[in-house]
């Protein structure tokens, strides 16, 4: 399933922890290493729940980029592609001055553009706080922002999240970093479609395909969609409706956007797209069969055979995304959308649970449309986030280190 869908099952504690299996060799792999090392780092860590348990076997990963209409860029006189947030603001102003709609998006749960942006900024902005947040870690662990491997195997658990919240590090009402990130994103609202609260997420890519807006933020999966759309237009004799397009890394934030970006600029965003989960069961035999099948399926040899398979009717590959299994080559002729991760990040959760996420959207919409102030938004987020963490602490109480909480918050 997709990683977003998996959170629903994690929140109900229905999924089997896979750590014991992942820490032993896969009998179908000839590497001889623990099963978890057959996957591209750090995507096993990206599956961990609030108790720090890995509960998804990674399958495919994605990269995100800014898709843009080359012809609109030319009409607006954009001479150089933007690499930074400040450069992108200038590009958006040029597009607006040319009476073109710069950025298409929906502020809705089914359009993650705003969450991708804020979430990625959080990872970069809080690097100086990682050692204060990651209190439960392997012996001798230290954080090195310039070594992406330094955070492999590490995760912020729900008790650590609670400590960070209570200390004010991750409390939106007290954290100037979070307030600054919210404010930074809001700088772009003049360049968004005015109906971003009214439209659904499915309308956003369609508007880009029909040249209604110059840019939108999407993943590697959209490359095939846009190619297919342009081919269909040509086949229908509508070549005049096609346009030249490109995709670039989403513009980065750095020290020029805030002093708290003191450990490097934002990484280009990529992540786990989907994977396999095993439900908890009293039937040990069924569990063992499921684990055995997943080991077979995700062995480098089998995955290398599965990923190039094509549908005989369409001639297209069944799996178009990049494999999360190490050593599986990408699609023939494909180029990587993003380079390797430059800085070490620990993924900081933006929501505590589903209820908190649902409450966020109403608060976020009100803030971006000036229905509430930044102070009011931060206070509402603080209450929702704190209540959500408390719910998760109760749900995962058997995994919570209460002694650590008491020691840190005494």
Coordinates of C-alpha atoms in Angstrom, one line a residue:
X1 CA 0.0 0.0 0.0
X2 CA 1.0 3.7 -0.3
X3 CA 2.8 5.0 2.8
X4 CA 0.1 7.6 3.5
X5 CA -2.6 4.8 3.7
X6 CA -0.4 2.8 6.0
X7 CA -0.6 5.4 8.7
X8 CA -4.2 4.5 9.3
X9 CA -3.3 0.9 10.2
X10 CA -0.2 2.0 12.2
X11 CA -2.4 4.3 14.3
X12 CA -4.7 1.3 15.2
X13 CA -1.7 -0.9 16.1
X14 CA -2.8 -3.6 13.7
X15 CA 0.6 -4.1 12.0
X16 CA 3.3 -6.6 12.8
X17 CA 6.7 -5.2 13.8
X18 CA 9.3 -6.5 11.3
X19 CA 12.5 -5.6 13.1
X20 CA 13.3 -9.2 14.2
X21 CA 13.0 -10.4 10.6
X22 CA 14.8 -7.5 9.1
X23 CA 17.8 -8.0 11.4
X24 CA 18.4 -11.5 10.1
X25 CA 19.6 -12.5 6.6
X26 CA 17.2 -13.1 3.7
X27 CA 17.6 -16.7 2.6
X28 CA 16.6 -15.7 -0.9
X29 CA 19.4 -13.1 -1.1
X30 CA 23.1 -14.0 -1.7
X31 CA 24.4 -10.9 0.1
X32 CA 24.5 -12.7 3.5
X33 CA 23.7 -9.4 5.2
X34 CA 20.6 -8.7 7.4
X35 CA 17.5 -8.3 5.2
X36 CA 17.2 -4.6 6.0
X37 CA 20.5 -4.0 4.2
X38 CA 19.1 -5.2 1.0
X39 CA 17.0 -2.0 0.8
X40 CA 18.2 1.4 -0.2
X41 CA 18.9 3.5 2.9
X42 CA 17.2 5.1 4.7
X43 CA 13.8 3.8 3.6
X44 CA 13.4 1.0 6.2
X45 CA 13.8 3.8 8.8
X46 CA 11.1 5.8 7.0
X47 CA 8.6 3.1 7.8
X48 CA 9.0 3.3 11.6
X49 CA 6.0 4.0 13.8
X50 CA 5.8 6.1 16.9
X51 CA 7.3 3.3 19.0
X52 CA 10.3 3.1 16.6
X53 CA 9.2 -0.2 15.0
X54 CA 9.8 -0.9 11.3
X55 CA 6.5 -2.2 10.0
X56 CA 6.7 -1.9 6.2
X57 CA 8.9 -3.7 3.7
X58 CA 9.9 -1.0 1.2
X59 CA 9.0 -1.5 -2.5
X60 CA 9.4 1.7 -4.5
X61 CA 10.7 5.2 -3.9
X62 CA 10.0 8.5 -5.5
X63 CA 11.6 11.9 -6.1
X64 CA 9.7 15.1 -6.2
X65 CA 10.3 18.1 -8.5
X66 CA 8.9 21.3 -9.9
X67 CA 7.2 20.6 -13.2
X68 CA 7.1 23.8 -15.3
X69 CA 5.7 24.9 -18.7
X70 CA 8.8 25.9 -20.7
X71 CA 6.7 28.1 -23.1
X72 CA 5.2 30.1 -20.2
X73 CA 8.7 30.6 -18.8
X74 CA 9.9 31.9 -22.1
X75 CA 6.8 34.2 -22.4
X76 CA 7.6 35.6 -18.9
X77 CA 11.3 36.1 -19.8
X78 CA 12.6 33.6 -17.4
X79 CA 16.2 33.2 -18.5
X80 CA 17.6 30.9 -15.7
X81 CA 15.8 28.1 -13.9
X82 CA 15.4 28.8 -10.2
X83 CA 17.4 26.8 -7.7
X84 CA 16.6 28.6 -4.5
X85 CA 13.4 29.8 -2.9
X86 CA 14.3 33.5 -3.4
X87 CA 15.0 32.9 -7.1
X88 CA 11.7 31.1 -7.4
X89 CA 9.8 34.0 -5.9
X90 CA 11.3 36.2 -8.6
X91 CA 10.3 33.7 -11.3
X92 CA 6.8 33.7 -9.9
X93 CA 6.6 37.5 -10.0
X94 CA 7.8 37.4 -13.6
X95 CA 5.0 34.9 -14.5
X96 CA 2.4 37.0 -12.7
X97 CA 3.6 40.2 -14.4
X98 CA 3.1 38.3 -17.7
X99 CA -0.6 37.6 -16.7
X100 CA 0.2 33.9 -16.2
X101 CA -0.8 31.8 -13.2
X102 CA 2.4 30.8 -11.5
X103 CA 1.7 27.9 -9.1
X104 CA -1.3 25.5 -9.2
X105 CA -2.2 23.7 -6.0
X106 CA -5.1 22.7 -3.7
X107 CA -4.9 23.2 0.1
X108 CA -6.6 19.9 0.6
X109 CA -5.7 16.4 2.1
X110 CA -5.5 15.0 -1.5
X111 CA -2.8 17.5 -2.6
X112 CA 0.3 17.2 -0.6
X113 CA 2.3 20.1 -2.2
X114 CA 2.1 22.3 0.9
X115 CA 2.9 19.4 3.3
X116 CA 5.9 18.3 1.2
X117 CA 7.2 21.8 1.3
X118 CA 6.8 22.5 5.1
X119 CA 7.8 18.9 6.1
X120 CA 11.0 19.1 4.1
X121 CA 11.8 22.5 5.6
X122 CA 11.3 21.1 9.1
X123 CA 13.9 18.4 8.6
X124 CA 16.5 21.1 7.6
X125 CA 15.5 23.7 10.1
X126 CA 15.7 21.4 13.1
X127 CA 19.1 19.8 12.4
X128 CA 20.6 21.7 15.2
X129 CA 18.1 20.1 17.6
X130 CA 18.4 16.5 16.4
X131 CA 20.7 15.5 19.3
X132 CA 18.2 17.0 21.8
X133 CA 15.3 15.2 20.1
X134 CA 16.9 11.8 19.3
X135 CA 17.4 10.7 23.0
X136 CA 17.1 7.0 22.4
X137 CA 19.8 6.0 20.0
X138 CA 22.5 3.5 19.3
X139 CA 25.5 3.6 21.6
X140 CA 28.1 6.3 20.6
X141 CA 25.7 8.0 18.1
X142 CA 26.5 11.5 17.1
X143 CA 24.8 13.6 14.4
X144 CA 26.8 14.7 11.4
X145 CA 24.8 16.9 9.1
X146 CA 27.2 16.4 6.2
X147 CA 27.0 12.6 6.5
X148 CA 23.6 11.2 5.4
X149 CA 24.6 7.8 6.9
X150 CA 24.7 9.3 10.4
X151 CA 20.9 9.1 10.8
X152 CA 20.5 5.6 9.3
X153 CA 18.8 3.4 11.9
X154 CA 17.6 6.4 14.0
X155 CA 14.1 7.6 14.4
X156 CA 12.1 10.0 16.7
X157 CA 9.8 7.9 18.8
X158 CA 6.5 9.1 20.3
X159 CA 8.0 9.5 23.8
X160 CA 10.8 11.6 22.3
X161 CA 8.3 13.6 20.3
X162 CA 6.4 14.3 23.5
X163 CA 9.6 15.5 25.3
X164 CA 10.4 17.7 22.3
X165 CA 6.9 19.2 22.4
X166 CA 6.8 19.8 26.1
X167 CA 10.3 21.4 26.0
X168 CA 8.9 23.8 23.3
X169 CA 11.3 22.6 20.6
X170 CA 8.4 21.2 18.5
X171 CA 5.5 23.1 20.0
X172 CA 4.1 25.4 17.3
X173 CA 3.0 28.0 19.9
X174 CA 6.5 28.3 21.3
X175 CA 8.8 27.5 18.4
X176 CA 10.0 30.5 16.4
X177 CA 11.4 28.1 13.8
X178 CA 8.0 26.6 13.1
X179 CA 6.3 30.0 13.0
X180 CA 8.9 31.3 10.5
X181 CA 8.4 28.2 8.3
X182 CA 4.6 28.8 8.2
X183 CA 5.2 32.5 7.4
X184 CA 7.7 31.7 4.7
X185 CA 5.3 29.4 2.9
X186 CA 2.6 32.0 3.1
X187 CA 4.8 34.4 1.0
X188 CA 3.7 32.4 -2.0
X189 CA 0.0 32.7 -1.6
X190 CA -0.2 35.7 -4.1
X191 CA 1.2 33.4 -6.8
X192 CA -1.3 30.5 -6.2
X193 CA -4.6 30.0 -7.9
X194 CA -7.2 31.9 -5.9
X195 CA -9.5 28.9 -5.6
X196 CA -6.9 26.7 -3.9
X197 CA -9.4 26.0 -1.1
X198 CA -12.2 25.1 -3.4
X199 CA -10.6 22.7 -5.9
X200 CA -9.7 19.1 -5.3
X201 CA -6.2 17.6 -5.6
X202 CA -7.1 15.7 -8.8
X203 CA -7.8 19.0 -10.6
X204 CA -4.3 20.3 -10.0
X205 CA -2.4 18.1 -12.5
X206 CA -5.2 18.4 -15.0
X207 CA -4.9 22.2 -15.0
X208 CA -1.2 21.9 -15.6
X209 CA -1.7 19.5 -18.5
X210 CA -4.2 22.0 -20.1
X211 CA -1.8 24.9 -19.6
X212 CA -3.9 26.7 -17.0
X213 CA -0.9 27.3 -14.7
X214 CA 2.8 27.4 -15.2
X215 CA 4.1 25.1 -12.4
X216 CA 3.2 22.5 -9.9
X217 CA 5.1 20.2 -7.5
X218 CA 4.8 16.5 -8.2
X219 CA 6.7 13.2 -8.2
X220 CA 8.4 10.9 -10.6
X221 CA 5.1 9.1 -11.3
X222 CA 3.8 12.1 -13.2
X223 CA 6.5 11.9 -15.9
X224 CA 4.7 9.0 -17.5
X225 CA 1.3 10.8 -17.2
X226 CA 2.4 13.9 -19.0
X227 CA 4.2 12.0 -21.7
X228 CA 1.1 9.9 -22.3
X229 CA -1.1 13.0 -22.3
X230 CA 1.0 14.7 -25.0
X231 CA 1.1 11.6 -27.1
X232 CA -2.7 11.3 -27.0
X233 CA -3.1 14.9 -28.1
X234 CA -0.8 14.4 -31.0
X235 CA -2.7 11.2 -32.0
X236 CA -6.0 13.1 -31.9
X237 CA -4.7 15.8 -34.2
X238 CA -4.5 18.3 -31.3
X239 CA -0.8 19.1 -31.5
X240 CA -1.6 22.8 -31.0
X241 CA -2.6 21.9 -27.4
X242 CA 0.7 20.4 -26.5
X243 CA 3.5 22.3 -25.0
X244 CA 7.2 21.9 -24.0
X245 CA 7.7 21.1 -20.4
X246 CA 10.5 20.3 -17.9
X247 CA 11.1 19.3 -14.3
X248 CA 13.7 20.6 -11.9
X249 CA 14.5 20.1 -8.3
X250 CA 12.1 22.0 -6.1
X251 CA 13.8 25.3 -5.1
X252 CA 15.8 25.0 -1.9
X253 CA 15.7 27.0 1.3
X254 CA 18.9 27.9 3.1
X255 CA 20.5 30.4 5.5
X256 CA 19.2 33.4 3.4
X257 CA 15.7 32.2 4.4
X258 CA 16.4 32.0 8.2
X259 CA 19.3 31.8 10.6
X260 CA 18.0 28.4 11.8
X261 CA 19.1 26.8 8.5
X262 CA 22.6 26.7 9.9
X263 CA 23.3 23.0 9.1
X264 CA 22.9 23.2 5.4
X265 CA 20.1 23.9 2.9
X266 CA 17.1 21.7 2.4
X267 CA 17.6 18.3 0.7
X268 CA 15.7 17.5 -2.4
X269 CA 12.6 15.6 -1.3
X270 CA 12.4 11.9 -2.0
X271 CA 10.8 9.1 -0.1
X272 CA 9.2 5.8 0.2
X273 CA 6.2 5.5 -2.2
X274 CA 4.8 2.2 -1.1
X275 CA 5.6 -1.1 0.5
X276 CA 4.1 -4.3 2.0
X277 CA 2.8 -4.7 5.6
X278 CA 1.9 -7.8 7.5
X279 CA -1.1 -7.7 9.9
X280 CA -0.8 -9.0 13.4
X281 CA -2.2 -12.6 13.6
X282 CA -2.6 -15.4 16.1
X283 CA -1.8 -17.8 13.3
X284 CA 2.0 -18.1 13.4
X285 CA 2.1 -20.3 10.3
X286 CA 0.3 -17.6 8.2
X287 CA 2.7 -15.0 9.5
X288 CA 5.7 -17.1 8.6
X289 CA 4.3 -17.7 5.1
X290 CA 3.8 -14.0 4.6
X291 CA 7.3 -13.1 5.8
X292 CA 8.8 -15.9 3.6
X293 CA 6.9 -14.6 0.5
X294 CA 8.1 -11.0 1.2
X295 CA 11.7 -12.1 1.5
X296 CA 11.4 -13.9 -1.8
X297 CA 9.7 -11.0 -3.5
X298 CA 12.2 -8.4 -2.3
X299 CA 15.4 -10.3 -2.9
X300 CA 17.6 -8.4 -5.3
X301 CA 17.4 -11.2 -7.9
X302 CA 13.6 -11.5 -7.9
X303 CA 13.0 -7.7 -7.8
X304 CA 15.4 -7.2 -10.7
X305 CA 13.2 -9.6 -12.7
X306 CA 9.9 -8.1 -11.6
X307 CA 10.6 -4.4 -12.2
X308 CA 11.3 -4.6 -16.0
X309 CA 8.1 -6.7 -16.7
X310 CA 5.7 -5.1 -19.1
X311 CA 2.0 -5.3 -19.7
X312 CA 1.7 -7.1 -23.0
X313 CA -1.4 -5.0 -24.0
X314 CA 0.2 -1.6 -23.3
X315 CA 3.8 -2.4 -23.7
X316 CA 4.5 -0.3 -20.5
X317 CA 6.2 -1.5 -17.4
X318 CA 4.1 -2.7 -14.5
X319 CA 6.3 -0.8 -12.1
X320 CA 7.5 2.6 -13.3
X321 CA 8.9 4.0 -10.0
X322 CA 12.4 3.4 -8.8
X323 CA 13.0 0.2 -6.8
X324 CA 13.6 0.5 -3.0
X325 CA 15.7 -2.7 -3.3
X326 CA 19.4 -2.1 -3.6
X327 CA 21.0 -3.0 -6.9
X328 CA 17.8 -3.0 -9.0
X329 CA 18.4 -0.9 -12.1
X330 CA 16.0 1.9 -13.0
X331 CA 14.0 1.9 -16.2
X332 CA 16.1 1.7 -19.4
X333 CA 17.0 5.2 -20.5
X334 CA 15.7 6.8 -17.3
X335 CA 17.6 9.6 -15.6
X336 CA 17.5 10.3 -11.9
X337 CA 15.3 13.3 -11.1
X338 CA 17.3 14.1 -7.9
X339 CA 20.9 13.6 -6.9
X340 CA 22.0 11.7 -3.8
X341 CA 20.9 13.1 -0.4
X342 CA 23.4 15.7 0.6
X343 CA 22.6 16.3 4.3
X344 CA 21.6 13.9 7.1
X345 CA 18.0 14.3 8.1
X346 CA 15.7 12.7 10.7
X347 CA 12.1 12.7 9.5
X348 CA 10.1 14.9 11.9
X349 CA 6.4 14.1 11.9
X350 CA 4.0 16.9 11.2
X351 CA 1.0 15.1 12.6
X352 CA 0.5 13.0 15.7
X353 CA -2.4 11.0 14.3
X354 CA -5.3 11.1 11.9
X355 CA -7.5 13.3 14.1
X356 CA -4.7 15.8 14.3
X357 CA -4.2 15.7 10.6
X358 CA -7.9 16.3 10.0
X359 CA -7.8 19.3 12.3
X360 CA -4.7 20.7 10.6
X361 CA -6.3 21.1 7.3
X362 CA -9.0 23.5 8.6
X363 CA -6.4 25.5 10.6
X364 CA -4.0 25.6 7.6
X365 CA -6.8 26.8 5.2
X366 CA -7.9 29.5 7.6
X367 CA -4.3 30.8 8.1
X368 CA -3.5 30.9 4.4
X369 CA -6.7 32.8 3.7
X370 CA -6.2 35.3 6.5
X371 CA -9.2 34.0 8.5
X372 CA -6.8 33.6 11.5
X373 CA -3.5 35.2 12.4
X374 CA -0.2 33.4 12.6
X375 CA -0.5 33.5 16.4
X376 CA -3.9 32.0 16.3
X377 CA -2.8 29.3 13.9
X378 CA 0.2 28.4 16.0
X379 CA -1.9 28.1 19.2
X380 CA -4.5 25.9 17.4
X381 CA -1.8 23.7 16.0
X382 CA -0.1 23.4 19.4
X383 CA -3.4 22.2 21.0
X384 CA -4.1 19.7 18.2
X385 CA -0.6 18.4 18.0
X386 CA -0.2 18.0 21.8
X387 CA -3.6 16.2 22.1
X388 CA -2.6 13.9 19.3
X389 CA 0.7 12.9 20.9
X390 CA -1.1 12.2 24.1
X391 CA -3.5 9.8 22.3
X392 CA -0.5 8.0 20.7
X393 CA 1.2 7.7 24.1
X394 CA -1.9 5.9 25.4
X395 CA -2.1 3.7 22.4
X396 CA 1.6 2.7 22.5
X397 CA 1.9 2.8 26.2
X398 CA 3.7 -0.6 26.4
X399 CA 6.5 0.8 24.2
X400 CA 6.8 4.2 25.9
X401 CA 9.8 4.9 28.1
X402 CA 8.0 6.7 30.9
X403 CA 11.3 6.9 33.0
X404 CA 12.9 8.8 30.1
X405 CA 9.9 11.2 30.0
X406 CA 10.0 11.8 33.7
X407 CA 13.7 12.3 33.7
X408 CA 13.7 14.8 30.9
X409 CA 10.6 16.7 32.1
X410 CA 11.2 16.8 35.8

